[in-house]
Short mmCIF file of C-alpha atoms and ligand atoms in Angstrom, two decimals:
data_model
loop_
_atom_site.label_atom_id
_atom_site.label_comp_id
_atom_site.label_asym_id
_atom_site.label_seq_id
_atom_site.Cartn_x
_atom_site.Cartn_y
_atom_site.Cartn_z
CA MET A 668 -83.57 3.28 -37.38
CA GLN A 669 -86.82 3.73 -34.69
CA ILE A 670 -88.96 6.05 -33.93
CA TYR A 671 -91.34 6.65 -30.56
CA MET A 672 -93.73 9.80 -29.93
CA PRO A 673 -95.88 8.80 -28.17
CA THR A 674 -97.66 11.59 -26.62
CA ASN A 675 -101.50 12.36 -28.60
CA VAL A 676 -100.76 16.28 -29.63
CA TYR A 677 -102.88 18.90 -30.56
CA SER A 678 -101.77 22.35 -31.57
CA GLU A 679 -105.14 24.48 -32.75
CA ARG A 680 -106.12 27.54 -31.38
CA ASN A 681 -108.79 26.69 -28.43
CA CYS A 682 -107.35 23.15 -28.48
CA VAL A 683 -107.87 23.02 -24.48
CA LYS A 684 -111.52 23.66 -25.03
CA ASN A 685 -111.57 21.25 -27.90
CA HIS A 686 -109.91 19.11 -26.57
CA SER A 687 -111.69 19.11 -22.82
CA LYS A 688 -113.32 15.24 -22.92
CA GLU A 689 -109.91 13.84 -23.54
CA LEU A 690 -108.39 15.81 -20.87
CA ALA A 691 -110.83 14.55 -18.63
CA SER A 692 -110.47 11.23 -20.05
CA LEU A 693 -107.00 11.48 -17.98
CA GLY A 694 -108.45 10.74 -13.87
CA GLU A 695 -111.27 11.91 -11.52
CA LYS A 696 -109.36 14.43 -9.64
CA ALA A 697 -106.25 16.55 -10.90
CA MET A 698 -103.65 18.44 -9.49
CA LEU A 699 -103.20 22.12 -12.44
CA VAL A 700 -98.89 22.57 -11.49
CA THR A 701 -98.30 26.22 -12.87
CA GLY A 702 -96.11 29.29 -11.71
CA LYS A 703 -96.87 32.01 -10.05
CA HIS A 704 -98.22 34.94 -12.23
CA SER A 705 -97.96 34.41 -15.88
CA SER A 706 -101.03 31.14 -16.38
CA ARG A 707 -103.41 33.53 -14.63
CA ILE A 708 -102.50 36.79 -17.11
CA ASN A 709 -102.19 34.60 -20.28
CA GLY A 710 -105.72 33.00 -19.93
CA SER A 711 -104.09 29.06 -20.36
CA LEU A 712 -105.44 28.09 -16.46
CA GLU A 713 -108.28 29.73 -16.60
CA ASP A 714 -108.36 27.16 -19.98
CA VAL A 715 -108.37 24.04 -17.68
CA GLU A 716 -110.28 25.26 -15.19
CA HIS A 717 -113.75 25.87 -17.40
CA ALA A 718 -112.11 22.40 -19.50
CA LEU A 719 -112.36 20.43 -15.80
CA GLN A 720 -115.75 21.94 -15.34
CA GLU A 721 -117.54 21.50 -18.36
CA GLU A 722 -116.88 17.61 -17.67
CA GLY A 723 -117.49 17.20 -13.77
CA CYS A 724 -113.55 16.68 -13.29
CA ALA A 725 -112.43 17.61 -9.93
CA TYR A 726 -109.06 19.73 -9.35
CA VAL A 727 -106.44 21.29 -6.92
CA ILE A 728 -104.14 24.36 -7.99
CA PHE A 729 -100.30 23.58 -6.68
CA ASP A 730 -99.03 27.50 -8.60
CA ALA A 731 -95.87 27.63 -7.02
CA ILE A 732 -93.66 26.59 -9.68
CA GLU A 733 -90.38 28.51 -9.64
CA GLU A 734 -88.15 29.28 -12.63
CA ASN A 735 -85.84 26.35 -12.66
CA PRO A 736 -87.69 23.67 -10.31
CA SER A 737 -86.62 22.52 -7.44
CA ILE A 738 -86.34 19.32 -6.19
CA GLU A 739 -87.82 20.58 -2.31
CA THR A 740 -90.77 22.79 -4.65
CA VAL A 741 -91.33 19.19 -5.86
CA MET A 742 -91.87 17.39 -3.01
CA LYS A 743 -94.03 20.31 -1.54
CA ALA A 744 -96.38 19.40 -4.32
CA ARG A 745 -96.20 15.67 -3.81
CA GLU A 746 -97.65 16.31 -0.18
CA LEU A 747 -100.43 18.58 -1.69
CA GLY A 748 -101.27 15.73 -4.21
CA VAL A 749 -101.82 12.75 -1.53
CA ARG A 750 -103.29 15.05 0.80
CA GLU A 751 -106.35 15.64 -1.87
CA GLY A 752 -106.16 12.14 -3.88
CA VAL A 753 -105.43 13.65 -6.74
CA ASP A 754 -104.88 10.86 -9.79
CA PHE A 755 -103.92 13.35 -12.47
CA VAL A 756 -101.50 16.47 -13.14
CA VAL A 757 -101.82 19.25 -15.58
CA GLY A 758 -98.71 21.28 -16.19
CA ILE A 759 -99.86 25.16 -17.56
CA GLY A 760 -96.71 27.24 -18.13
CA GLY A 761 -93.36 27.12 -19.75
CA GLY A 762 -90.72 24.57 -19.15
CA SER A 763 -90.81 25.08 -14.97
CA PRO A 764 -94.27 24.01 -14.72
CA MET A 765 -94.50 21.16 -17.36
CA ASP A 766 -90.94 19.29 -16.19
CA ALA A 767 -92.23 20.04 -12.72
CA ALA A 768 -96.08 18.42 -13.53
CA LYS A 769 -93.70 15.10 -14.54
CA ALA A 770 -91.21 15.24 -11.30
CA ILE A 771 -94.33 15.13 -9.25
CA ALA A 772 -96.61 12.56 -11.37
CA LEU A 773 -94.02 10.33 -10.68
CA MET A 774 -93.63 11.15 -6.72
CA ILE A 775 -97.79 11.20 -6.37
CA ALA A 776 -97.90 8.00 -8.20
CA ASN A 777 -94.73 6.36 -5.38
CA PRO A 778 -95.76 8.42 -2.37
CA LYS A 779 -93.89 6.39 0.64
CA GLU A 780 -90.93 7.02 -1.65
CA ASP A 781 -88.04 10.51 -0.94
CA ALA A 782 -87.03 12.69 -3.19
CA GLY A 783 -83.91 9.87 -3.99
CA ILE A 784 -85.79 8.45 -5.81
CA LEU A 785 -86.00 11.06 -8.75
CA TYR A 786 -81.95 10.42 -9.47
CA GLU A 787 -82.40 6.58 -8.53
CA LYS A 788 -82.88 3.91 -11.37
CA ARG A 789 -85.68 1.78 -10.88
CA ASP A 790 -89.08 0.59 -11.96
CA LEU A 791 -91.21 3.02 -11.50
CA SER A 792 -94.34 4.65 -12.74
CA ALA A 793 -96.01 8.17 -13.03
CA LEU A 794 -99.60 9.26 -13.14
CA PRO A 795 -100.81 10.25 -16.07
CA VAL A 796 -99.86 14.17 -17.33
CA ALA A 797 -100.95 16.44 -19.74
CA GLU A 798 -99.22 19.88 -20.40
CA VAL A 799 -99.43 23.72 -21.90
CA PRO A 800 -97.59 24.96 -22.90
CA THR A 801 -97.64 29.26 -23.05
CA THR A 802 -94.19 29.48 -23.85
CA ALA A 803 -91.92 28.35 -27.44
CA GLY A 804 -88.94 26.96 -26.73
CA THR A 805 -88.35 23.79 -24.05
CA GLY A 806 -90.42 21.07 -26.23
CA SER A 807 -91.16 19.65 -22.55
CA GLU A 808 -94.97 19.18 -24.40
CA VAL A 809 -93.43 16.12 -25.52
CA THR A 810 -90.66 15.35 -24.02
CA PRO A 811 -89.89 12.86 -21.82
CA TYR A 812 -87.23 15.23 -19.46
CA ALA A 813 -87.79 17.01 -16.96
CA ILE A 814 -84.87 19.28 -14.85
CA LEU A 815 -84.97 19.67 -11.96
CA THR A 816 -82.69 22.26 -9.51
CA ILE A 817 -80.22 20.17 -7.29
CA HIS A 818 -79.23 22.41 -4.85
CA GLU A 819 -77.07 20.04 -2.79
CA ARG A 820 -75.21 19.64 -5.69
CA ARG A 821 -75.70 23.49 -7.17
CA THR A 822 -76.22 22.66 -10.29
CA LYS A 823 -79.73 21.04 -12.94
CA GLN A 824 -80.35 17.23 -14.07
CA SER A 825 -82.71 15.64 -15.91
CA ILE A 826 -84.14 13.25 -13.34
CA SER A 827 -83.59 9.62 -14.22
CA TYR A 828 -87.62 8.89 -15.77
CA ARG A 829 -88.51 9.17 -19.02
CA ILE A 830 -92.34 10.62 -18.46
CA TYR A 831 -93.90 11.08 -21.47
CA PRO A 832 -96.50 13.29 -21.41
CA GLU A 833 -100.35 11.42 -22.64
CA LEU A 834 -101.45 15.09 -24.05
CA ALA A 835 -100.09 18.24 -25.14
CA LEU A 836 -102.54 20.78 -25.74
CA ILE A 837 -100.39 23.91 -28.08
CA ASP A 838 -102.00 27.21 -28.70
CA SER A 839 -100.37 29.83 -29.37
CA LYS A 840 -102.34 32.40 -28.41
CA TYR A 841 -101.13 31.86 -24.65
CA LEU A 842 -97.25 33.01 -25.95
CA LYS A 843 -98.84 36.77 -26.87
CA THR A 844 -98.24 38.05 -22.71
CA GLU A 845 -94.86 37.04 -23.09
CA HIS A 846 -91.74 39.75 -22.81
CA LEU A 847 -89.83 40.09 -25.38
CA SER A 848 -86.91 39.04 -23.21
CA THR A 849 -88.62 35.87 -22.76
CA LEU A 850 -89.68 35.28 -25.65
CA ILE A 851 -86.14 35.60 -27.32
CA ASP A 852 -84.58 33.35 -24.60
CA THR A 853 -86.61 30.42 -25.42
CA THR A 854 -86.68 30.63 -29.49
CA VAL A 855 -82.81 30.63 -28.74
CA ASP A 856 -83.78 26.91 -26.59
CA ALA A 857 -85.73 25.50 -29.13
CA LEU A 858 -82.53 26.31 -31.85
CA ALA A 859 -80.87 24.77 -29.41
CA HIS A 860 -82.80 21.39 -29.56
CA LEU A 861 -82.74 21.37 -32.96
CA LEU A 862 -79.11 22.07 -33.24
CA GLU A 863 -77.83 19.69 -30.96
CA SER A 864 -79.92 17.51 -31.98
CA TYR A 865 -79.41 17.24 -36.03
CA LEU A 866 -75.50 17.12 -35.14
CA ASN A 867 -75.94 13.78 -32.67
CA THR A 868 -74.24 10.61 -31.63
CA ASN A 869 -77.89 9.33 -31.72
CA ALA A 870 -78.97 12.02 -34.89
CA ASN A 871 -80.69 9.54 -38.14
CA SER A 872 -83.01 10.19 -40.98
CA TYR A 873 -86.29 9.54 -38.81
CA ASN A 874 -84.97 12.01 -35.97
CA ARG A 875 -84.06 14.57 -38.47
CA MET A 876 -87.16 15.10 -40.12
CA TYR A 877 -88.25 17.24 -36.80
CA ALA A 878 -85.05 19.46 -36.73
CA GLU A 879 -85.18 19.79 -40.45
CA LYS A 880 -88.56 21.06 -40.27
CA GLY A 881 -88.07 23.15 -37.24
CA LEU A 882 -84.67 24.72 -38.87
CA SER A 883 -86.28 25.50 -41.88
CA LEU A 884 -89.63 27.37 -39.54
CA PHE A 885 -86.61 28.95 -37.96
CA GLY A 886 -84.99 30.31 -40.87
CA GLY A 887 -88.96 31.78 -41.92
CA ILE A 888 -89.03 33.49 -38.51
CA LYS A 889 -85.73 34.80 -37.52
CA ASP A 890 -85.61 37.97 -39.69
CA GLU A 891 -88.83 39.04 -37.83
CA LEU A 892 -88.59 38.29 -33.93
CA LEU A 893 -84.56 40.42 -35.24
CA GLU A 894 -86.43 43.33 -36.21
CA CYS A 895 -88.63 42.73 -32.90
CA LYS A 896 -85.34 43.17 -30.94
CA ARG A 897 -84.15 46.10 -32.93
CA LEU A 898 -87.14 47.59 -32.66
CA GLY A 899 -87.70 47.42 -28.65
CA LYS A 900 -90.97 46.48 -28.55
CA GLU A 901 -93.21 43.62 -26.57
CA PRO A 902 -94.13 40.86 -29.57
CA GLN A 903 -97.50 41.23 -29.14
CA GLU A 904 -97.63 45.01 -30.81
CA THR A 905 -95.12 43.35 -33.78
CA LEU A 906 -95.46 40.42 -34.36
CA ALA A 907 -98.18 38.44 -35.95
CA ASP A 908 -100.27 35.29 -34.95
CA ALA A 909 -98.99 33.09 -37.97
CA VAL A 910 -95.62 34.01 -36.12
CA PHE A 911 -96.20 33.24 -32.82
CA ASP A 912 -97.79 29.71 -34.41
CA ASP A 913 -94.72 29.08 -35.88
CA LEU A 914 -92.78 29.61 -32.92
CA MET A 915 -94.90 27.35 -31.01
CA GLN A 916 -94.59 24.40 -34.18
CA ILE A 917 -91.17 25.40 -33.34
CA ALA A 918 -90.74 24.15 -30.21
CA ALA A 919 -92.35 21.15 -30.61
CA THR A 920 -90.63 19.71 -33.59
CA ALA A 921 -87.57 20.40 -31.27
CA GLY A 922 -89.01 18.94 -28.14
CA MET A 923 -89.35 15.51 -30.76
CA ALA A 924 -86.22 16.16 -31.88
CA ILE A 925 -84.20 15.56 -29.10
CA THR A 926 -86.23 13.37 -27.49
CA HIS A 927 -84.78 10.82 -30.21
CA THR A 928 -81.16 12.93 -29.28
CA GLY A 929 -81.30 13.46 -25.83
CA THR A 930 -79.31 17.01 -25.88
CA SER A 931 -75.37 17.63 -26.12
CA LEU A 932 -72.42 20.60 -25.02
CA PRO A 933 -74.28 23.57 -24.99
CA HIS A 934 -76.61 22.06 -22.74
CA GLY A 935 -74.83 20.45 -20.60
CA LEU A 936 -71.96 23.85 -20.12
CA SER A 937 -75.37 26.00 -20.12
CA TYR A 938 -76.49 24.84 -16.42
CA ALA A 939 -73.34 26.28 -14.26
CA LEU A 940 -74.57 29.52 -15.81
CA THR A 941 -77.96 29.32 -15.17
CA TYR A 942 -77.58 28.12 -11.09
CA GLU A 943 -74.40 30.26 -10.73
CA MET A 944 -75.08 33.79 -12.48
CA GLY A 945 -78.79 33.31 -12.89
CA VAL A 946 -78.34 33.91 -16.48
CA PRO A 947 -81.97 31.85 -18.32
CA HIS A 948 -81.87 28.78 -20.03
CA GLY A 949 -82.37 29.82 -23.79
CA LYS A 950 -79.65 32.91 -23.01
CA ALA A 951 -77.48 30.43 -21.24
CA VAL A 952 -77.34 27.78 -24.43
CA GLY A 953 -77.63 30.05 -26.92
CA ILE A 954 -73.86 31.88 -26.43
CA PHE A 955 -72.23 28.20 -26.97
CA LEU A 956 -74.13 27.05 -30.07
CA PRO A 957 -71.43 29.25 -32.20
CA GLY A 958 -68.51 27.35 -30.59
CA PHE A 959 -70.25 24.06 -31.06
CA LEU A 960 -71.03 24.72 -34.78
CA GLU A 961 -67.19 26.51 -35.58
CA HIS A 962 -65.97 23.50 -33.81
CA TYR A 963 -68.41 20.54 -34.85
CA GLN A 964 -66.03 18.04 -37.17
CA ALA A 965 -68.38 17.07 -39.84
CA LYS A 966 -68.03 20.68 -41.89
CA GLU A 967 -70.93 19.20 -44.82
CA GLU A 968 -73.61 19.13 -41.81
CA VAL A 969 -72.77 22.50 -40.16
CA GLN A 970 -73.44 23.70 -43.66
CA GLU A 971 -76.75 22.05 -44.28
CA ALA A 972 -78.03 22.98 -41.03
CA LEU A 973 -76.37 26.83 -41.36
CA ALA A 974 -78.37 26.77 -45.22
CA ARG A 975 -81.89 25.28 -43.51
CA MET A 976 -82.03 27.92 -41.55
CA GLY A 977 -80.68 31.32 -44.72
CA PHE A 978 -77.35 31.89 -42.50
CA GLU A 979 -74.33 31.53 -45.66
CA ASN A 980 -72.19 30.68 -42.65
CA VAL A 981 -71.42 30.52 -39.29
CA GLU A 982 -69.60 33.88 -39.16
CA ARG A 983 -72.98 35.14 -40.21
CA PHE A 984 -75.39 32.78 -37.51
CA THR A 985 -73.22 34.45 -35.07
CA ALA A 986 -73.45 38.10 -35.83
CA TYR A 987 -77.06 37.20 -35.49
CA LEU A 988 -76.65 35.55 -32.15
CA ASP A 989 -74.66 37.75 -30.64
CA GLU A 990 -77.32 40.82 -31.71
CA LEU A 991 -80.24 38.76 -30.99
CA LEU A 992 -78.76 37.69 -27.67
CA GLY A 993 -76.65 39.97 -26.07
CA LYS A 994 -72.60 39.63 -24.46
CA VAL A 995 -72.54 37.23 -20.86
CA GLU A 996 -69.60 37.52 -19.35
CA ILE A 997 -68.56 34.26 -17.99
CA SER A 998 -65.81 34.60 -14.92
CA GLU A 999 -61.98 32.55 -16.22
CA GLU A 1000 -62.58 30.48 -12.77
CA LEU A 1001 -66.65 29.31 -13.41
CA TRP A 1002 -65.32 28.57 -16.42
CA GLN A 1003 -63.13 25.94 -15.93
CA LYS A 1004 -65.15 24.75 -13.35
CA ASP A 1005 -67.64 24.17 -15.28
CA VAL A 1006 -65.74 22.51 -18.41
CA ASP A 1007 -63.77 20.68 -15.99
CA VAL A 1008 -67.83 19.40 -15.21
CA ILE A 1009 -68.75 18.27 -18.88
CA MET A 1010 -65.45 16.65 -19.82
CA GLY A 1011 -66.56 14.74 -17.06
CA ASN A 1012 -69.63 13.91 -18.36
CA GLN A 1013 -69.75 10.70 -20.16
CA ALA A 1014 -73.77 11.33 -21.32
CA LYS A 1015 -73.26 14.57 -22.85
CA LEU A 1016 -70.04 13.80 -24.74
CA ARG A 1017 -71.75 10.79 -25.58
CA ASN A 1018 -73.97 12.16 -27.88
CA TYR A 1019 -71.15 14.34 -29.42
CA PRO A 1020 -70.17 12.48 -32.14
CA PHE A 1021 -66.26 12.96 -31.87
CA LYS A 1022 -63.73 13.05 -29.28
CA MET A 1023 -63.65 16.48 -27.66
CA ASP A 1024 -60.55 17.50 -25.75
CA LYS A 1025 -60.72 19.97 -22.50
CA GLU A 1026 -58.57 23.35 -24.93
CA THR A 1027 -61.51 23.01 -27.43
CA LEU A 1028 -64.06 22.86 -25.22
CA TYR A 1029 -62.86 25.56 -23.57
CA ARG A 1030 -62.76 28.22 -26.47
CA PHE A 1031 -66.77 27.26 -26.84
CA ARG A 1032 -66.74 30.85 -24.64
CA ARG A 1033 -66.50 33.30 -26.57
P1 NAP B 1539 -90.11 29.44 -17.20
O1 NAP B 1539 -89.01 28.80 -16.33
O2 NAP B 1539 -90.83 28.44 -17.69
O3 NAP B 1539 -90.53 30.29 -17.64
C1 NAP B 1539 -89.92 31.75 -17.87
C2 NAP B 1539 -90.72 33.40 -17.15
O4 NAP B 1539 -91.89 33.08 -18.56
C3 NAP B 1539 -91.49 32.80 -15.35
O5 NAP B 1539 -91.31 34.44 -14.94
C4 NAP B 1539 -92.97 32.73 -16.06
O6 NAP B 1539 -94.23 33.24 -15.53
C5 NAP B 1539 -92.41 33.66 -17.68
N1 NAP B 1539 -93.94 32.97 -18.47
C6 NAP B 1539 -94.16 31.72 -18.66
N2 NAP B 1539 -95.20 31.70 -20.39
C7 NAP B 1539 -95.30 33.02 -20.13
C8 NAP B 1539 -96.30 33.42 -20.54
N3 NAP B 1539 -97.45 33.29 -22.29
N4 NAP B 1539 -96.50 35.16 -21.11
C9 NAP B 1539 -95.81 35.68 -20.08
N5 NAP B 1539 -94.86 35.06 -19.12
C10 NAP B 1539 -94.39 33.73 -19.13
O7 NAP B 1539 -88.87 29.18 -18.89
P2 NAP B 1539 -88.58 27.83 -20.32
O8 NAP B 1539 -88.05 28.20 -20.79
O9 NAP B 1539 -90.30 27.82 -20.37
O10 NAP B 1539 -87.98 26.98 -19.06
C11 NAP B 1539 -87.20 26.74 -18.31
C12 NAP B 1539 -86.96 25.15 -18.16
O11 NAP B 1539 -87.90 23.68 -18.49
C13 NAP B 1539 -85.80 24.95 -17.33
O12 NAP B 1539 -85.83 24.70 -16.10
C14 NAP B 1539 -84.82 23.69 -18.02
O13 NAP B 1539 -84.13 23.40 -17.67
C15 NAP B 1539 -86.42 23.52 -18.85
N6 NAP B 1539 -86.07 22.51 -19.91
C16 NAP B 1539 -86.83 21.30 -20.23
C17 NAP B 1539 -86.82 20.58 -21.19
C18 NAP B 1539 -87.36 19.66 -21.87
O14 NAP B 1539 -87.35 18.39 -22.48
N7 NAP B 1539 -88.34 18.76 -20.60
C19 NAP B 1539 -85.80 20.99 -22.14
C20 NAP B 1539 -85.20 22.63 -22.23
C21 NAP B 1539 -85.63 22.91 -20.95
P3 NAP B 1539 -94.64 32.29 -13.65
O15 NAP B 1539 -93.03 32.25 -13.29
O16 NAP B 1539 -95.03 33.56 -13.40
O17 NAP B 1539 -95.14 31.01 -14.96
ZN1 ZN B 1540 -83.01 23.76 -23.73
#
């Protein structure tokens, strides 16, 4: 067995301020990579700016990362980064800015190369990256993955390089401005990471420790999450600070879990829904979790995962997710295409420990 988890992780209140020295020690000039609005509202961008100012470290801001970031946006940021001579990158936001930060760090470090290198397997390195998450979902603050939208192919795919953040500064206070739907979708993304890692060809006792911890934590907050949805109120009105802390921990441990195993079929099936129908990442993945558990052949492992979350059986789990996420209608044409694409995706099929056939995969849509 082997485990490799090189990111230095601080998870505590005000950790950006507390660890400003470590942040500034990554280089001389930073590029702060963030989305269009939310990091200004939740205080994360201001915290990072203050921390760098405190340490006398220069920076520029690139604040045009869209949801499901594209290669084109990464290349625009590279242009600014090269022009400004930055030597490290800080991703601030949800998975979109955090993933983009890794790809941008690779492109700035290789200024003469074009975007083609993102999907080539070459021995190239990236600038150092730090991540400050403001959603509790992707775990990108600890994973080496960076998923980009490839418009040419009408889909999303992780770049070919494994870029581990040097530093992850996790503070759950940033979650408090999240709308209910984003909080739910991102939590379900983390849940999918836990399940797809736990039930995975590459699962072993080391990396399962992360998934086991995350599933138990999820079991502890799942009722509060559903109650929040039933009340229809914004999370900050109903959830205690301890719940926000747990959500961040669930996402980070889930990220650590998939770092070692990769994701599986629900993630593979989700990308077409996000691209073609605009379904948010977590929701697009979540709707395939019931089918994934129902058809998984090692029933005792499924039972173990369900028990950790506090569900008696797959039916209870399914009813919970249905209420939390609502339904997504997928057209027959899109679904047939999606199933065909995944049946040809060896990387995703390899992570599923049993033989998958088209008829069974087809039944993942409910
Ligand atoms: P996201 O796309 O980063 O953000 C979704 C929305 O939430 C944006 O509108 C964003 O606003 C807003 N937002 C972010 N933080 C907020 C806060 N604290 N309060 C209020 N609004 C906030 O969503 P995500 O689900 O975190 O990331 C999804 C991306 O990550 C996808 O591209 C997915 O493929 C990728 N992903 C990566 C990994 C990995 O291992 N690297 C794993 C799973 C998924 P702004 O645009 O204004 O910031
Ligand atoms: Zn995901």
